[in-house]
Coordinates of C-alpha atoms and ligand atoms in Angstrom, one line a residue:
Chain A
X1 CA 25.7 -34.5 -8.4
X2 CA 27.9 -37.5 -7.4
X3 CA 27.9 -37.0 -3.6
X4 CA 24.2 -36.7 -3.6
X5 CA 23.8 -39.9 -5.8
X6 CA 26.1 -41.8 -3.5
X7 CA 24.4 -40.8 -0.2
X8 CA 20.8 -41.6 -1.9
X9 CA 22.0 -44.9 -2.9
X10 CA 23.5 -45.7 0.6
X11 CA 20.3 -44.7 2.3
X12 CA 18.2 -47.1 0.1
X13 CA 20.5 -49.9 0.2
X14 CA 21.0 -50.0 4.0
X15 CA 17.3 -49.5 4.2
X16 CA 17.4 -46.3 6.3
X17 CA 14.8 -44.8 4.1
X18 CA 12.4 -46.4 1.5
X19 CA 12.2 -43.4 -0.8
X20 CA 14.5 -40.6 -1.8
X21 CA 12.6 -37.5 -2.9
X22 CA 14.7 -35.4 -5.3
X23 CA 15.0 -34.1 -8.8
X24 CA 15.4 -35.7 -12.3
X25 CA 15.4 -34.4 -15.7
X26 CA 12.1 -34.9 -17.8
X27 CA 12.1 -35.6 -21.7
X28 CA 11.9 -32.0 -22.4
X29 CA 14.9 -31.2 -20.1
X30 CA 12.8 -29.5 -17.3
X31 CA 13.8 -30.7 -13.9
X32 CA 11.1 -32.4 -12.2
X33 CA 10.5 -34.4 -8.8
X34 CA 11.7 -37.8 -8.6
X35 CA 10.8 -40.5 -6.0
X36 CA 13.7 -43.1 -6.0
X37 CA 13.0 -46.3 -4.3
X38 CA 15.4 -48.5 -6.1
X39 CA 19.1 -47.9 -5.3
X40 CA 19.9 -48.6 -8.9
X41 CA 18.0 -45.7 -10.0
X42 CA 19.8 -43.1 -7.7
X43 CA 21.8 -42.4 -10.8
X44 CA 19.0 -40.3 -12.3
X45 CA 19.1 -38.0 -9.4
X46 CA 20.4 -34.3 -10.6
X47 CA 20.7 -31.2 -8.8
X48 CA 21.6 -28.0 -10.8
X49 CA 20.1 -24.5 -11.3
X50 CA 16.8 -25.9 -13.0
X51 CA 15.9 -27.6 -9.6
X52 CA 13.7 -24.9 -8.1
X53 CA 10.5 -26.8 -7.0
X54 CA 10.0 -26.9 -3.2
X55 CA 9.9 -30.7 -2.8
X56 CA 8.6 -30.3 0.9
X57 CA 5.0 -30.4 -0.5
X58 CA 5.4 -34.1 -1.0
X59 CA 6.3 -34.9 2.9
X60 CA 2.6 -34.5 3.7
X61 CA 1.1 -36.5 0.6
X62 CA -0.4 -39.6 1.5
X63 CA 1.0 -41.9 -1.5
X64 CA 4.3 -40.6 -0.9
X65 CA 4.3 -41.3 3.1
X66 CA 2.9 -44.7 2.3
X67 CA 6.2 -45.8 0.7
X68 CA 7.9 -45.6 4.0
X69 CA 10.6 -43.5 5.5
X70 CA 11.7 -40.5 3.3
X71 CA 14.9 -38.7 2.5
X72 CA 14.5 -35.4 0.8
X73 CA 16.8 -33.2 -1.2
X74 CA 16.6 -29.9 0.7
X75 CA 17.6 -26.6 -0.3
X76 CA 17.0 -23.8 2.4
X77 CA 13.5 -23.1 1.6
X78 CA 12.8 -27.0 1.9
X79 CA 14.6 -27.2 5.3
X80 CA 12.3 -24.1 6.4
X81 CA 9.3 -25.8 5.1
X82 CA 10.4 -29.0 7.2
X83 CA 10.8 -27.0 10.3
X84 CA 7.3 -25.2 9.7
X85 CA 5.8 -28.6 9.0
X86 CA 7.3 -30.0 12.4
X87 CA 6.1 -27.2 14.4
X88 CA 2.8 -27.4 13.2
X89 CA 2.7 -31.1 13.8
X90 CA 2.2 -32.3 10.4
X91 CA 5.6 -34.2 10.3
X92 CA 7.8 -36.0 12.9
X93 CA 11.4 -35.2 12.7
X94 CA 12.3 -38.8 13.2
X95 CA 10.6 -39.8 10.0
X96 CA 12.7 -38.1 7.4
X97 CA 16.5 -37.8 6.5
X98 CA 17.4 -34.3 5.1
X99 CA 19.8 -34.3 2.2
X100 CA 20.7 -30.7 2.7
X101 CA 22.1 -28.6 -0.2
X102 CA 23.9 -25.3 0.2
X103 CA 23.5 -22.1 -1.6
X104 CA 26.5 -23.1 -3.7
X105 CA 24.8 -26.4 -4.5
X106 CA 26.8 -28.6 -2.2
X107 CA 25.6 -31.7 -0.3
X108 CA 25.5 -30.7 3.4
X109 CA 25.9 -33.1 6.3
X110 CA 22.5 -32.5 8.3
X111 CA 22.8 -35.2 11.0
X112 CA 19.7 -34.0 12.8
X113 CA 17.5 -31.1 13.3
X114 CA 19.6 -29.3 15.6
X115 CA 22.2 -29.1 12.8
X116 CA 19.5 -28.1 10.4
X117 CA 18.5 -25.3 12.6
X118 CA 21.9 -24.1 13.0
X119 CA 22.2 -24.1 9.3
X120 CA 19.0 -22.2 8.8
X121 CA 19.8 -19.7 11.6
X122 CA 23.0 -18.7 9.9
X123 CA 21.3 -18.2 6.6
X124 CA 19.7 -15.0 5.1
X125 CA 16.1 -15.5 5.7
X126 CA 14.7 -12.4 4.1
X127 CA 12.9 -12.7 0.9
X128 CA 15.3 -14.1 -1.9
X129 CA 17.1 -11.5 -3.9
X130 CA 15.3 -12.2 -7.1
X131 CA 11.9 -11.3 -5.7
X132 CA 13.2 -8.1 -3.8
X133 CA 13.0 -5.8 -6.7
X134 CA 9.6 -6.5 -7.6
X135 CA 8.6 -6.3 -3.9
X136 CA 10.3 -2.9 -3.9
X137 CA 8.5 -1.6 -6.8
X138 CA 5.2 -2.9 -5.4
X139 CA 5.9 -1.1 -2.0
X140 CA 6.2 2.2 -4.0
X141 CA 2.4 2.0 -5.2
X142 CA -0.4 3.8 -3.3
X143 CA -2.9 1.5 -1.8
X144 CA -5.5 2.5 -4.7
X145 CA -2.6 1.5 -7.4
X146 CA -1.9 -1.7 -5.4
X147 CA -5.7 -2.4 -5.5
X148 CA -5.9 -1.9 -9.3
X149 CA -2.7 -3.9 -9.9
X150 CA -4.2 -6.9 -8.1
X151 CA -7.6 -6.6 -9.7
X152 CA -6.0 -6.8 -13.0
X153 CA -3.6 -9.5 -12.2
X154 CA -6.3 -11.4 -10.4
X155 CA -8.8 -11.1 -13.2
X156 CA -6.6 -13.6 -14.9
X157 CA -7.0 -16.3 -12.3
X158 CA -8.7 -19.3 -13.3
X159 CA -8.9 -21.0 -9.8
X160 CA -7.0 -23.9 -10.6
X161 CA -5.4 -23.8 -7.1
X162 CA -2.0 -24.8 -8.5
X163 CA -0.7 -21.9 -6.1
X164 CA -2.3 -23.7 -3.1
X165 CA -1.4 -27.3 -4.2
X166 CA 2.4 -26.3 -4.6
X167 CA 2.8 -24.8 -1.4
X168 CA 4.1 -27.0 1.5
X169 CA 2.1 -25.0 4.0
X170 CA -1.2 -25.3 2.3
X171 CA -1.5 -28.9 3.5
X172 CA -5.1 -28.5 4.7
X173 CA -7.1 -31.6 3.6
X174 CA -10.1 -29.3 3.1
X175 CA -9.2 -25.9 2.2
X176 CA -11.6 -23.1 3.5
X177 CA -12.4 -22.4 -0.3
X178 CA -14.0 -25.8 -0.5
X179 CA -16.1 -25.5 2.6
X180 CA -19.7 -24.6 1.4
X181 CA -21.6 -24.9 4.6
X182 CA -21.3 -21.9 5.0
X183 CA -19.6 -20.8 1.7
X184 CA -16.9 -18.3 2.7
X185 CA -15.6 -17.8 -0.6
X186 CA -17.5 -17.8 -4.1
X187 CA -16.4 -20.7 -6.1
X188 CA -16.5 -18.9 -9.4
X189 CA -13.4 -17.4 -10.9
X190 CA -14.4 -14.0 -11.5
X191 CA -12.6 -10.8 -10.2
X192 CA -14.5 -10.7 -7.0
X193 CA -14.2 -14.5 -6.3
X194 CA -10.7 -14.3 -7.2
X195 CA -9.8 -11.4 -5.0
X196 CA -11.4 -13.1 -1.9
X197 CA -9.4 -16.3 -2.7
X198 CA -6.3 -14.5 -2.8
X199 CA -6.8 -12.5 0.4
X200 CA -7.7 -15.6 2.1
X201 CA -4.6 -17.7 0.9
X202 CA -2.4 -14.6 1.8
X203 CA -3.8 -14.2 5.3
X204 CA -3.4 -18.0 5.9
X205 CA 0.1 -17.8 4.9
X206 CA 1.1 -14.6 6.8
X207 CA 3.8 -15.4 9.1
X208 CA 4.0 -18.8 7.7
X209 CA 5.3 -18.4 4.4
X210 CA 9.0 -19.4 3.9
X211 CA 9.4 -17.3 0.7
X212 CA 10.1 -20.1 -1.7
X213 CA 8.4 -18.6 -4.6
X214 CA 6.6 -21.8 -5.3
X215 CA 3.1 -20.7 -5.5
X216 CA 3.8 -18.1 -8.2
X217 CA 6.0 -20.5 -10.2
X218 CA 3.4 -22.9 -10.3
X219 CA 0.7 -20.4 -11.6
X220 CA -0.1 -21.6 -15.2
X221 CA -1.2 -17.9 -16.1
X222 CA 1.7 -16.1 -14.7
X223 CA 0.0 -14.2 -11.7
X224 CA 3.0 -13.3 -9.3
X225 CA 0.7 -14.3 -6.2
X226 CA 4.1 -15.1 -4.2
X227 CA 4.4 -11.4 -3.9
X228 CA 1.4 -11.3 -1.6
X229 CA 2.7 -13.8 0.9
X230 CA 6.3 -12.7 0.5
X231 CA 5.1 -8.9 1.3
X232 CA 3.5 -10.3 4.4
X233 CA 6.7 -11.9 5.3
X234 CA 8.2 -8.5 5.2
X235 CA 5.5 -7.0 7.2
X236 CA 5.5 -9.8 10.0
X237 CA 9.4 -9.4 10.2
X238 CA 9.1 -5.5 10.7
X239 CA 6.4 -6.0 13.5
X240 CA 7.6 -9.0 15.2
X241 CA 11.1 -9.6 14.2
X242 CA 10.6 -13.3 13.3
X243 CA 11.0 -15.2 10.0
X244 CA 9.1 -18.5 9.6
X245 CA 10.6 -21.9 9.6
X246 CA 13.6 -21.4 11.9
X247 CA 12.7 -23.9 14.8
X248 CA 10.8 -26.9 15.6
X249 CA 8.9 -25.0 18.3
X250 CA 8.0 -21.9 16.7
X251 CA 4.1 -20.8 17.0
X252 CA 2.8 -19.0 14.3
X253 CA 2.8 -15.1 14.7
X254 CA -1.1 -14.7 13.8
X255 CA -2.3 -17.5 15.8
X256 CA -0.6 -16.7 19.1
X257 CA -1.2 -14.0 21.7
X258 CA 0.9 -12.5 24.2
X259 CA -0.2 -9.8 26.6
X260 CA 2.7 -7.5 25.6
X261 CA 2.0 -7.8 21.9
X262 CA 2.4 -4.4 20.1
X263 CA -1.0 -3.1 18.8
X264 CA 0.5 -0.7 16.3
X265 CA -0.8 -2.6 13.5
X266 CA -4.5 -2.1 14.4
X267 CA -5.7 0.5 12.1
Chain B
X1 CA -20.1 -28.6 -48.7
X2 CA -17.3 -29.0 -51.0
X3 CA -14.1 -27.2 -50.0
X4 CA -13.0 -24.2 -52.0
X5 CA -9.4 -23.1 -52.2
X6 CA -8.4 -19.3 -52.4
X7 CA -5.5 -17.1 -52.1
X8 CA -5.5 -14.4 -49.7
X9 CA -2.5 -11.8 -50.1
X10 CA -0.7 -10.5 -47.1
X11 CA -2.2 -7.1 -47.4
X12 CA -5.8 -8.6 -48.0
X13 CA -5.4 -10.5 -44.7
X14 CA -5.2 -7.2 -42.8
X15 CA -8.0 -5.8 -44.6
X16 CA -10.3 -9.0 -43.9
X17 CA -9.5 -8.7 -40.2
X18 CA -10.1 -5.1 -40.1
X19 CA -13.5 -5.5 -41.8
X20 CA -14.5 -8.5 -39.5
X21 CA -13.2 -6.6 -36.4
X22 CA -15.3 -3.5 -37.0
X23 CA -18.6 -5.2 -37.6
X24 CA -18.5 -8.0 -35.0
X25 CA -16.6 -9.7 -32.1
X26 CA -13.3 -11.1 -33.2
X27 CA -11.4 -13.1 -30.5
X28 CA -7.6 -13.2 -31.6
X29 CA -4.4 -14.1 -30.0
X30 CA -1.8 -11.4 -28.6
X31 CA 1.4 -11.5 -26.6
X32 CA 0.6 -10.0 -23.3
X33 CA 3.1 -7.9 -21.2
X34 CA 4.2 -10.8 -19.4
X35 CA 4.9 -12.9 -22.7
X36 CA 2.1 -15.1 -22.2
X37 CA -0.2 -15.6 -25.3
X38 CA -3.8 -14.7 -24.6
X39 CA -6.9 -14.1 -26.7
X40 CA -8.5 -10.8 -26.7
X41 CA -11.6 -9.3 -28.2
X42 CA -10.9 -7.1 -31.2
X43 CA -7.2 -6.4 -30.8
X44 CA -5.5 -4.1 -33.1
X45 CA -4.2 -6.1 -36.3
X46 CA -0.7 -5.1 -35.5
X47 CA -1.0 -6.6 -32.1
X48 CA -2.5 -10.1 -33.2
X49 CA 0.3 -12.7 -33.2
X50 CA 0.8 -15.1 -36.3
X51 CA 3.8 -16.7 -34.6
X52 CA 2.7 -18.4 -31.2
X53 CA 2.7 -22.0 -30.7
X54 CA 0.2 -22.3 -28.1
X55 CA -1.8 -19.7 -26.2
X56 CA -1.5 -20.1 -22.3
X57 CA -5.3 -21.0 -22.0
X58 CA -7.2 -22.8 -24.8
X59 CA -9.9 -21.0 -26.5
X60 CA -12.7 -23.1 -25.0
X61 CA -14.0 -20.2 -23.0
X62 CA -15.9 -19.1 -26.4
X63 CA -18.2 -21.9 -26.1
X64 CA -17.7 -23.0 -22.4
X65 CA -16.8 -19.8 -20.4
X66 CA -15.2 -20.2 -17.1
X67 CA -18.5 -18.9 -15.3
X68 CA -21.8 -19.3 -17.1
X69 CA -24.9 -18.0 -15.5
X70 CA -27.8 -20.5 -16.0
X71 CA -30.7 -18.8 -14.6
X72 CA -32.0 -16.3 -12.2
X73 CA -34.5 -16.8 -9.3
X74 CA -36.5 -14.8 -6.8
X75 CA -38.3 -16.3 -3.8
X76 CA -41.5 -15.1 -2.5
X77 CA -42.8 -16.9 0.6
X78 CA -43.4 -20.4 -0.8
X79 CA -43.2 -19.4 -4.4
X80 CA -40.0 -19.2 -6.5
X81 CA -39.8 -17.3 -10.0
X82 CA -37.2 -18.6 -12.4
X83 CA -36.0 -16.4 -15.1
X84 CA -34.2 -18.0 -17.9
X85 CA -31.1 -16.6 -19.6
X86 CA -32.1 -15.1 -22.9
X87 CA -29.7 -17.1 -25.3
X88 CA -30.6 -15.0 -28.2
X89 CA -28.3 -12.3 -26.6
X90 CA -25.4 -14.6 -27.3
X91 CA -23.3 -12.5 -29.9
X92 CA -21.7 -13.7 -33.1
X93 CA -17.9 -14.4 -32.5
X94 CA -15.2 -14.8 -35.2
X95 CA -12.4 -16.9 -33.5
X96 CA -9.3 -15.9 -35.5
X97 CA -5.9 -17.4 -35.4
X98 CA -6.5 -20.7 -33.3
X99 CA -4.6 -23.7 -34.5
X100 CA -6.1 -26.9 -36.0
X101 CA -5.7 -28.9 -32.5
X102 CA -7.8 -26.2 -30.6
X103 CA -10.2 -26.1 -33.6
X104 CA -10.6 -29.8 -33.6
X105 CA -11.4 -29.4 -29.8
X106 CA -14.9 -28.0 -30.6
X107 CA -16.0 -31.2 -32.2
X108 CA -14.7 -33.1 -29.0
X109 CA -16.4 -30.6 -26.9
X110 CA -19.7 -31.1 -28.9
X111 CA -19.4 -34.9 -28.4
X112 CA -19.6 -34.2 -24.7
X113 CA -22.0 -31.2 -24.5
X114 CA -24.5 -32.6 -27.1
X115 CA -24.2 -36.2 -26.3
X116 CA -27.6 -37.3 -25.5
X117 CA -29.3 -34.0 -24.3
X118 CA -28.1 -31.0 -26.1
X119 CA -26.6 -28.5 -23.8
X120 CA -28.3 -25.3 -24.9
X121 CA -25.7 -22.7 -23.8
X122 CA -22.8 -24.7 -25.5
X123 CA -24.9 -25.3 -28.7
X124 CA -25.8 -21.6 -29.0
X125 CA -22.5 -20.3 -28.4
X126 CA -21.1 -22.9 -30.8
X127 CA -23.6 -21.9 -33.4
X128 CA -22.7 -18.3 -33.1
X129 CA -19.0 -19.1 -33.6
X130 CA -17.2 -18.8 -36.9
X131 CA -13.7 -20.4 -36.8
X132 CA -11.0 -18.9 -39.0
X133 CA -8.0 -21.1 -38.2
X134 CA -4.5 -21.0 -38.9
X135 CA -2.4 -24.1 -39.7
X136 CA 0.9 -24.2 -37.7
X137 CA 4.3 -23.3 -39.4
X138 CA 5.9 -23.6 -35.7
X139 CA 5.7 -26.4 -33.2
X140 CA 7.6 -27.4 -30.1
X141 CA 8.3 -30.5 -28.1
X142 CA 5.1 -30.6 -26.4
X143 CA 2.9 -30.7 -29.6
X144 CA 1.6 -34.2 -30.5
X145 CA -1.3 -33.6 -32.8
X146 CA 0.0 -36.4 -35.1
X147 CA -0.3 -38.8 -32.3
X148 CA -4.1 -38.2 -32.0
X149 CA -5.3 -38.3 -35.4
X150 CA -4.8 -34.7 -36.4
X151 CA -2.0 -32.9 -38.2
X152 CA -0.6 -29.2 -38.2
X153 CA -3.0 -28.4 -41.0
X154 CA -6.0 -30.5 -40.4
X155 CA -9.4 -28.7 -41.1
X156 CA -11.6 -30.3 -38.4
X157 CA -13.5 -27.6 -36.6
X158 CA -12.4 -24.6 -38.8
X159 CA -15.0 -22.8 -41.1
X160 CA -11.9 -21.5 -43.1
X161 CA -8.2 -22.6 -42.6
X162 CA -5.5 -20.4 -43.6
X163 CA -2.1 -21.6 -44.4
X164 CA 0.9 -19.3 -44.6
X165 CA 3.1 -19.3 -47.9
X166 CA 6.9 -18.4 -47.8
X167 CA 5.9 -14.8 -49.3
X168 CA 3.6 -14.0 -46.4
X169 CA 0.4 -14.7 -48.5
X170 CA -2.1 -17.3 -47.4
X171 CA -3.9 -20.3 -48.9
X172 CA -7.4 -20.3 -47.6
X173 CA -9.5 -23.5 -47.4
X174 CA -13.2 -22.7 -47.3
X175 CA -14.7 -25.5 -45.5
X176 CA -18.2 -24.6 -44.6
X177 CA -21.2 -22.5 -45.3
X178 CA -20.1 -20.3 -42.2
X179 CA -16.9 -19.8 -44.0
X180 CA -18.6 -18.9 -47.3
X181 CA -20.6 -16.2 -45.5
X182 CA -17.3 -14.7 -44.5
X183 CA -15.9 -14.8 -48.1
X184 CA -19.0 -13.3 -49.4
X185 CA -18.4 -10.2 -47.0
X186 CA -15.4 -9.1 -49.1
X187 CA -15.1 -11.6 -52.1
X188 CA -12.6 -9.5 -53.8
X189 CA -9.9 -10.4 -51.1
X190 CA -10.1 -14.0 -52.1
X191 CA -8.1 -14.6 -55.2
X192 CA -7.4 -17.6 -57.2
X193 CA -5.2 -20.1 -55.7
X194 CA -1.6 -20.6 -56.7
X195 CA 0.3 -23.9 -56.4
X196 CA 2.9 -22.6 -54.0
X197 CA 3.4 -24.8 -51.0
X198 CA 2.3 -23.7 -47.6
X199 CA 4.8 -23.7 -44.7
X200 CA 3.9 -26.5 -42.4
X201 CA 5.6 -27.7 -39.3
X202 CA 6.3 -31.3 -38.7
X203 CA 5.4 -32.9 -35.7
X204 CA 6.8 -36.2 -34.8
X205 CA 4.3 -39.1 -34.1
X206 CA 4.9 -40.2 -30.4
X207 CA 2.5 -43.1 -30.0
X208 CA -0.4 -44.6 -31.7
X209 CA -3.7 -43.7 -29.9
X210 CA -5.4 -46.9 -31.0
X211 CA -2.9 -49.0 -29.4
X212 CA -3.0 -46.9 -26.3
X213 CA -6.8 -47.2 -26.0
X214 CA -6.3 -51.0 -26.6
X215 CA -3.8 -51.2 -23.7
X216 CA -5.9 -49.2 -21.3
X217 CA -8.7 -51.5 -21.5
X218 CA -6.8 -53.8 -19.1
X219 CA -4.5 -51.2 -17.4
X220 CA -6.9 -50.1 -14.6
X221 CA -5.0 -51.9 -11.9
X222 CA -1.6 -51.3 -13.3
X223 CA 1.1 -49.9 -10.8
X224 CA 1.9 -47.6 -13.6
X225 CA -0.7 -45.0 -12.1
X226 CA 1.0 -44.6 -8.9
X227 CA 4.6 -44.7 -10.0
X228 CA 3.9 -42.2 -12.6
X229 CA 1.7 -39.7 -10.7
X230 CA 3.5 -39.4 -7.4
X231 CA 4.6 -35.9 -8.3
X232 CA 1.3 -34.6 -9.4
X233 CA 0.1 -32.1 -6.8
X234 CA -3.5 -32.3 -7.7
X235 CA -4.3 -28.9 -9.1
X236 CA -6.7 -28.0 -11.9
X237 CA -4.2 -26.5 -14.2
X238 CA -4.1 -29.3 -16.7
X239 CA -7.9 -29.5 -16.9
X240 CA -8.4 -25.6 -17.2
X241 CA -6.0 -25.0 -19.8
X242 CA -7.1 -28.1 -21.8
X243 CA -9.3 -27.4 -24.8
X244 CA -11.4 -30.4 -24.3
X245 CA -11.9 -30.7 -20.7
X246 CA -15.6 -30.0 -20.0
X247 CA -16.3 -30.9 -16.4
X248 CA -18.1 -28.1 -14.4
X249 CA -19.5 -27.4 -11.0
X250 CA -23.0 -26.0 -10.6
X251 CA -23.4 -23.4 -7.6
X252 CA -26.3 -21.1 -6.4
X253 CA -25.3 -17.5 -5.6
X254 CA -28.0 -15.9 -3.4
X255 CA -28.3 -12.5 -2.0
X256 CA -31.6 -12.2 0.3
X257 CA -34.4 -13.5 -1.7
X258 CA -32.7 -13.3 -5.2
X259 CA -30.0 -15.4 -6.8
X260 CA -28.6 -17.2 -9.6
X261 CA -27.3 -20.5 -10.5
X262 CA -24.1 -20.6 -12.6
X263 CA -21.7 -23.3 -13.6
X264 CA -17.9 -23.0 -13.5
X265 CA -15.0 -25.1 -14.6
X266 CA -14.1 -28.0 -12.4
X267 CA -11.5 -30.6 -12.7
X268 CA -11.0 -34.5 -11.9
X269 CA -7.7 -33.7 -10.5
X270 CA -9.0 -32.0 -7.4
X271 CA -9.6 -34.5 -4.3
X272 CA -13.0 -32.8 -3.8
X273 CA -14.4 -33.5 -7.3
X274 CA -15.6 -37.1 -6.2
X275 CA -16.0 -36.7 -2.4
X276 CA -19.5 -38.0 -1.4
X277 CA -21.5 -36.4 1.3
X278 CA -21.1 -39.6 3.4
X279 CA -17.2 -38.8 3.5
X280 CA -16.4 -41.8 1.1
X281 CA -14.2 -40.7 -1.7
X282 CA -14.1 -43.3 -4.6
X283 CA -11.0 -41.5 -6.1
X284 CA -9.3 -41.2 -2.7
X285 CA -5.8 -40.5 -3.9
X286 CA -4.0 -38.5 -6.7
X287 CA -2.9 -41.8 -8.8
X288 CA -6.5 -42.6 -9.2
X289 CA -7.4 -38.9 -10.3
X290 CA -4.5 -39.1 -12.8
X291 CA -5.8 -42.3 -14.1
X292 CA -9.0 -40.9 -14.6
X293 CA -7.6 -38.1 -16.5
X294 CA -6.1 -40.5 -18.9
X295 CA -8.7 -43.2 -19.0
X296 CA -11.6 -40.6 -19.9
X297 CA -9.6 -39.0 -22.7
X298 CA -8.2 -42.3 -24.1
X299 CA -10.6 -44.9 -23.1
X300 CA -14.0 -43.9 -21.8
X301 CA -14.4 -41.2 -24.7
X302 CA -13.5 -43.5 -27.6
X303 CA -15.8 -46.0 -26.2
X304 CA -18.9 -43.9 -25.3
X305 CA -18.5 -40.7 -27.4
X306 CA -16.9 -42.1 -30.5
X307 CA -14.2 -39.3 -29.9
X308 CA -10.8 -39.2 -28.5
X309 CA -10.7 -36.6 -25.5
X310 CA -7.3 -35.1 -26.5
X311 CA -6.3 -33.0 -29.4
X312 CA -2.3 -33.0 -28.7
X313 CA -2.0 -29.5 -28.0
X314 CA 0.3 -30.2 -25.3
X315 CA -0.8 -27.3 -23.0
X316 CA -1.6 -29.6 -19.9
X317 CA 2.2 -30.7 -20.2
X318 CA 3.8 -27.2 -20.8
X319 CA 1.4 -25.7 -18.1
X320 CA 1.9 -28.4 -15.4
X321 CA 4.0 -26.9 -12.5
X322 CA 5.7 -30.6 -12.0
X323 CA 6.1 -31.7 -15.6
X324 CA 3.6 -34.3 -15.8
X325 CA 4.1 -35.0 -19.5
X326 CA 1.0 -36.4 -21.0
X327 CA 2.5 -37.6 -24.3
X328 CA 5.6 -39.1 -22.4
X329 CA 3.0 -41.2 -20.3
X330 CA 0.9 -42.2 -23.2
X331 CA 4.0 -43.5 -25.1
X332 CA 4.9 -45.5 -21.9
X333 CA 1.4 -46.9 -21.5
X334 CA 1.4 -48.1 -25.3
X335 CA 4.5 -50.3 -24.3
X336 CA 3.2 -51.7 -20.9
Ligands
SF4_401 S1 3.1 -19.1 0.1 FE1 4.3 -19.4 -1.8 S2 6.2 -18.5 -1.4 FE2 5.1 -18.7 0.5 S3 5.9 -21.0 1.3 FE3 3.7 -21.1 0.2 S4 4.5 -21.6 -1.9 FE4 6.4 -20.7 -0.9
SF4_402 S1 -5.5 -21.3 1.8 FE1 -5.7 -21.6 4.1 S2 -7.3 -23.2 4.1 FE2 -6.6 -23.4 2.1 S3 -5.2 -24.9 1.9 FE3 -3.8 -22.9 2.5 S4 -3.7 -22.8 4.6 FE4 -5.2 -24.2 4.2
SF4_403 S1 -2.1 -21.0 -9.7 FE1 -2.8 -19.0 -10.7 S2 -4.6 -19.3 -11.8 FE2 -4.4 -21.0 -10.4 S3 -5.6 -20.4 -8.6 FE3 -3.5 -19.7 -8.3 S4 -3.3 -17.7 -9.0 FE4 -5.3 -18.6 -9.7
SF4_404 S1 -0.9 -33.2 -13.8 FE1 0.1 -31.4 -13.4 S2 -1.5 -29.9 -13.9 FE2 -2.5 -31.7 -13.6 S3 -3.1 -31.9 -11.5 FE3 -1.2 -33.0 -11.9 S4 0.2 -31.3 -11.2 FE4 -1.6 -30.3 -11.7
SF4_405 S1 -5.2 -33.4 -22.6 FE1 -3.4 -32.1 -22.7 S2 -2.5 -32.2 -24.8 FE2 -4.5 -33.1 -24.7 S3 -5.9 -31.7 -25.5 FE3 -5.8 -31.6 -23.3 S4 -4.3 -29.9 -22.8 FE4 -4.1 -30.8 -25.0

């Protein structure tokens, strides 16, 4: 995408940023993250339908941050992740340049966070179309059927934590599954341990998940674990009428309390 | 033992499978509903796939399960009683359909688990395993067996290796006593060999592993590692799908006065893997962990275990969520 390459080059040449986080094509043709520091290498940046990974996960990664100020190629989920990270004090808005990409693949002019917020607000923030079918199917199941479905799916989990590592919102330096005094979650990857892990992950992302689908995409054994967090995204919207990642000042639904909160969800 | 060559007709292969699968545990590949290739115990012959390139997970769990109980204990005041696992309960398993890279990996794992002290759990499972391997008539861009000293029809690790002929019959190389024992169950299924050629895929050599190993000896501080691992998100996917990765974690699980100790897969890709109690972490950032992965397989293991730590199956690369392509990196390392 020429406009993106020109912009990336410019930002690196005039030293506005030290690294541009975008996509390049790997040797097998798969799109993958690229970290461009040399303006001459900006040519290798691509943007097309292969570029699906949520790059925001790198904004909190130490070795990437060490390079200096970052520019990031940002589709809607990436922009929403950035908003979440700012609202949770994981990122300073001043430290990044957003190379926004519209739904039809055009480079947007995102001058600052206000503009980004405006763009996010006028976008459809519900779960993406491609996941809605499965979510609707899933909702038709009875609680028992849901339990059996997840028991079967999660028995495949090998606890590689790719789902967690791929998620921009799972930035904890020490995840609860790694705490062993006390040990909250069994370490082993059997059905019981896997169930507990996924319940924990889903609850930690309820109201924080921005529906990028990255967790499910990352899973090497094909467990659709994004359905859990996306389902909760729907639930949170139904109860509280909010979607995650819409402003810098948002507080997380499940970690804030208001005296006039509805209590209808308590069963 | 000297290798004997036989012919198995298409129909005889099905008979052999059915005889084995009605008398013992047979672990064979099937295509699951979500298109992933997974191994199952005793699937129907019609469900077994003969045209897969690689299963999502390797088959190492037959000798190194993702969770292995090591012993049980009970505590009574100041006394503890330990109950060992009865290794004799480990059953015979026939591994059916795994490819030469995966089968060669059993030797690699042995070089780790039976290095100085024999790991009795691993050794027992391996002793009980009979490997009926299938050479590859298909491959893809992730395969690189030929760069790590193997081929799509190498026999290492197999007790019998079957190679498919154009007409659907198979050549069988009977390589070990365990293989002979399988033949003797139904010798009539094994006929005299023909001189027809087997259909073997060709896999392009991408690098010379000896040169890579030589380069690695001085590459520890090379900027290569940071530059090529920025995108690695530090999960355990590559290690868990890998047929030769052998790291494990040991945990106790207690309930009141009783409990058990087990081991489960672990990965050097995780930040926690090397975190000390003091808070110090000798592999503090992801580039150091990625370097460890390559160094261990291509430098430390050749030096200490006299074995390469990679069989070129390509799983770590096809399964990596961010396209960390190990063969691409090894090729680049050869030329740094
Ligand atoms: S939980 Fe999954 S879908 Fe939600 S933000 Fe994280 S990676 Fe994206
Ligand atoms: S699952 Fe929870 S504790 Fe673990 S990284 Fe994600 S948010 Fe943090
Ligand atoms: S990525 Fe898949 S296999 Fe790995 S921990 Fe998550 S759900 Fe389990
Ligand atoms: S190389 Fe890929 S699979 Fe391995 S830890 Fe890094 S991101 Fe995960
Ligand atoms: S390192 Fe990768 S290619 Fe080598 S054996 Fe392991 S999974 Fe296969």
